[in-house]
Amino acid sequence: MSITYLKRGKPDVERAEDDAKTRQIVETTLADVAANGDAAVRALSEKFDGYSPTTFRLTKADIADLIAQLTPRELADIKFAQEQVRNFARAQRGSMLDIEVETLPGVILGHKNIPVQSVGCYVPGGKFPMVASAHMSVATASVAGVPRIIASTPPFQGKPNPGVIAAMHFGGAHEIYVLGGIQGVAAMALGTETIEPVHMLVGPGNAYVAEAKRQLYGRVGIDLFAGPTETMIIADETVDAELCATDLLGQAEHGYNSPAVLLTNSTKLAQETLAEIDRILDILPTAETARASWRDYGEVIVCDSYDEMLAVADDIASEHVQVMTDRDDWFLEHMTCYGALFLGARTNVANGDKVIGTNHTLPTKKAGRYTGGLWVGKFLKTHSYQKITTDEAAASIGAYGSRLCVLEGFVGHAEQCNVRVRRYGGQNIPYGAAAPHLDDIAEG
């Protein structure tokens, strides 16, 4: 196995140091919001966003005024993209069935898919107004049937962004707040004097938002660890350097710490892509951000074979994996650890980010090893139930339960079973004893 790095990003130890600094800042900020509520939220908004309105919650009139600032074409595009997300979410919802089965005569088992009762959707927007993130969280929660959906986004250039607010409103948000960063996430999760806390937080964000969700997990549910953005290109010589470089930098512009990796079996393509990245960075309007990400987090890895490329890709478990090879479906069949796949040169990550219909809130930092991305199922809780409809079934299952509880030493548990065996089976079981099996009774 021969794997060559033509370019490496920051060493893991430096990335860990960055994470530790972020962790401390988030911990202090969450404690501030928990202790001081609205006052802390306002002070943080003033400090980080220079924004301190009379109220952070938008009124119906505020929302209508903001939507009126959009052109008919902008509104139509927002609604088109949102409908693609809704369509796919509806199809996914249709795959999740409530079930009820009779596993033994008189024994009924089942499960129900119940919506989470309140969800806080964070929509990033400090650097770029992330209109699409509202579709991914708010609209998907609406398809799932969540009865209370609140949404929070930072001000953009000192005021609410009309596109983001429109997407939140059309998506089905019941409450909309203009609050960004840690303070926005904390207010939704912990609650304040004016904001009722939610049961679950969803949505992507920068390193601080992702860390805040990690620290809040347990007090509330979360969708997954999502952010900062990551992208990987798996390519061979069926594509050229322009495509690879464009797709790498298209995601690197998200932030200064967005990993972008080219994984290829072609040294020629790798070298040409490095040169093409330098060329594009000279003309890209967002080059300041993309250049920092590429410098510190960009990597180019050359492998000998497709099998090696597969192994490296699964180990990295990138959020976005774009596959442009002569065997795209082979990677679809064999890859196991990633956020989402983008197969073939005709599609790209930006399609998934903005319009095609799959959800763009995806696992980062290797979380793709154990979870997929946000989808309608994340907003649903699958709860089981059981019932016994006959005396015979109550006595039979109860006898098994009694013996198994005694085997483990749980006498109180055993008595829960025994009292049913006595009442519904007519057997006189000594207190704390294991119920006999019917075969044992017959032999006796």
GROMACS .gro file of C-alpha atoms in nm, residues 15 22 30-31 77 106 129 151 156 159 168 174 185 195 224 254 289 320 353 391 434 438-439:
model
   23
   15ARG     CA    1  -0.619   2.109   1.552
   22THR     CA    2  -1.312   2.665   2.146
   30LEU     CA    3  -2.318   2.861   2.811
   31ALA     CA    4  -2.275   2.911   3.186
   77ASP     CA    5  -3.619   3.029  -0.630
  106GLY     CA    6  -5.249  -1.284   2.268
  129PRO     CA    7  -2.675   3.425   0.478
  151ALA     CA    8  -3.562   2.919   1.434
  156PHE     CA    9  -2.630   3.976   0.848
  159LYS     CA   10  -2.996   4.332   1.032
  168MET     CA   11  -3.776   3.013   0.777
  174HIS     CA   12  -4.361   2.920   1.453
  185VAL     CA   13  -2.812   2.803   2.041
  195ILE     CA   14  -3.776   3.207   2.521
  224LEU     CA   15  -2.558   1.544   1.500
  254HIS     CA   16  -1.723   2.841   0.396
  289THR     CA   17  -1.140   3.274   0.348
  320HIS     CA   18  -1.921   1.579   0.158
  353ASP     CA   19  -2.616   2.253  -0.033
  391ASP     CA   20  -5.531  -1.470   3.031
  434ALA     CA   21  -3.967  -1.875   4.017
  438LEU     CA   22  -4.598  -2.608   3.241
  439ASP     CA   23  -4.385  -2.907   3.134
   0.00000   0.00000   0.00000
